Amino acid sequence: MVLSTSCKSNNKATSGRPRRDRSELLRTLPPCRVCKEAASGFHYGVNTCEACKGFFRRALKHGSTFTCKFNQSCNVTGTARTLCSFCRFQRCLAVGMSTNAIKVGRYTHEARTRNIIEVKFLAKQKEGDHHVTETPPLIWPHGEDATSRPDASHHGTLTGVDLGPAEHRRREQSQGCARGQPEITRSPSYLSGVPLEPGVPGSAAYKCEHPVSFLEAESTVDYTNCKQTYFMEDSGYSQNSELSFLEELGQGHGTQEYTNNSVFPENGSYSYISCQGDGMTPFCYGEDYKFAHDFQETFLYNQTMKCDFPTPDLYESAPCSDSKHFPSHPPSCVRQRSSSPALLSRMEQLLKETSVYNGDVLLKEHVAVMMQFQQENARKSTGSLLKRSSGVTDDLDAVITRLVESHDRLILVSTYFPDDFISDKLKSHSKLCSMREHVIGQLPELSDEQYLDMYKSTGIDMDGRVNNMKVNIGYFESFLRSLIKFAKSLPGFKALPLDDQTQLLKASYADFWFLGTYRGYNSDLNSVIMPNGHCFHRNDLYKTFDRKWVDSSFQLAEVFQRRPIDPHQLVIVKSLLLTLTDRCTVLNPRAVEDIQDLLLACLRRQLSVTSAGHALSHLIGESLNKLTLIRPLSSLDKQNLQKRIFVEHMTGRPLIREMLSSV
DNA sequence: GGCTCAGGGCCAATA
DNA sequence: TATTGGCCCTGAGCC
Ligand SMILES: [Zn+2]
Ligand SMILES: [Zn+2]
């Protein structure tokens, strides 16, 4: 006999109190966010069923510690939810259940309206178009997690209206769209021979309390300020609401260029050619980086007007007398004479600047200049690559060019940081750290819990970890947005089923992040400079992230730094990452392999250009081997979810939550 | 102040 | 026996 959580009618003629038929209310509720069965209401900040509500309450009450016997990615939908408490609880947290999100009292019109719209949409989706997204998104673009909390209700510009009880009665019944997890079928991928990393020991104990109030004000601001609004306008809303955050972002909502209303990805391979807007849209690093963004747009505009580039010999490593301006590593396409004088002089100033960026106005400028720098490079490599290419390799070269251009426009990386720039910044940062210690003295050893509790009661952020966390998480979110855009710019990626796009992104973002940041790590100084210019001491990172993850990052960065990678090759390898199916399940493996094949061809081509004389297969193998080195980072990254401060800052950032939720 | 609706208690069903 | 989940009461909070 199977337990049923479906909503039976609730009219057990109790004590005669006249109530509006509860089943009416239930009809206007989206399915349980945790298990996808019929929700009974809004519990702990999320629409859930009675069962999941009770489960979460008991977990909090008893302070339960769960362990997962498998891979921390068990199916918790439907009746399978009882099979693994760990994963069920993890899912509860992932969808945003929290004691701080408790809402009491009746619905606001807005909240009710949102529910109605969602239910309507689900019903519609059920009728047709199963092929668009078979799985409901993990988190809804307009989900209650972000918008319907009392303190967040002002976000979003929904124009649907709660028409009142009469209209509610007319609403058709919706049953949600519960669906079992797809069968796990590992598709043969290029890296399928690579041993999967053993699952993270499932010994994790969750602290069952997730107060978030002190963060909410901060974290919600982001959404309203960001151009990439999650809350769509009238017309776009119903058409796009089936997209999860991951999917939706890449569609380019909120950017001015966006005009295509269709949720269907463009068909046809190599859509990068036809989608000059998407994927090539300049990045958006949130309000913090608005300056950078404006800066960059102006720059791009000016460049478009000119469009006449010198043609540097890309792969001839020129002796750079003033190498101070540019990275001595990597050597290739970054050359002084190919950058505009204004930019050069600004970069020079930045490099001379010895102050530490953190908390400094300079940070914004850093981002702007680096971004501009990357873009100039991207443009220049375009010109030269097209000139050098000939014959059958034309196409591949063009693909490579596009990849690099798109990547460097969208993703802020530390790849182009000059060596001495990194060490200068880190040295001054270290100095600052020791000065701080000298002035403030050693702080008392507090556990994470104690620190956060103290912070919450006093508002004092003694060692600045809360602030660091805010900065990091904001930057990370911007990164994810850019990553999604970049992925969409990969030839053929947009044509994949949206589910597959999501899976691939979720499986690779951590590695992708690492490859863009590893250059900033310095094990001797025990600190790192992030692509946005922020510096962190290793000890500071321990406070906000999982220790093992931090250590592994430092360790792997050392390995990667030993041998410089050609920036173009790096971009191709990063793109390849997005096509690895060894740790996720895709519906259309063939299509993914097609992309992968193309990228491998690009890699081969690139290696043949840059390293004449070496055995190509050896180099490719080496290149891919390096990839396997960093794969463990992905699962270590999940360990950050054990950090209360991390989890708390994640609340209210649905994109991050979705990205980190189990594949 | 009336009406709604979520939290939490309760307890039968189930594993 | 421990856990699950359906049901109901109470009271908070919207209108
Ligand atoms: Zn549920
Ligand atoms: Zn599990």
GROMACS .gro file of C-alpha atoms and ligand atoms in nm, chain A residues 32-37 48-49 51-52 81 88, ligand 1:
model
   13
   32CYS     CA    1   0.492   2.076  -0.390
   33ARG     CA    2   0.833   2.216  -0.467
   34VAL     CA    3   0.999   1.929  -0.292
   35CYS     CA    4   0.821   1.618  -0.408
   36LYS     CA    5   0.596   1.751  -0.686
   37GLU     CA    6   0.279   1.612  -0.531
   48THR     CA    7   0.476   2.221  -0.026
   49CYS     CA    8   0.253   1.929   0.053
   51ALA     CA    9   0.402   1.553   0.406
   52CYS     CA   10   0.699   1.767   0.321
   81ARG     CA   11   1.058   1.104  -0.116
   88ARG     CA   12   1.477   1.509   0.094
  694ZN      ZN   13   0.600   1.728  -0.091
   0.00000   0.00000   0.00000
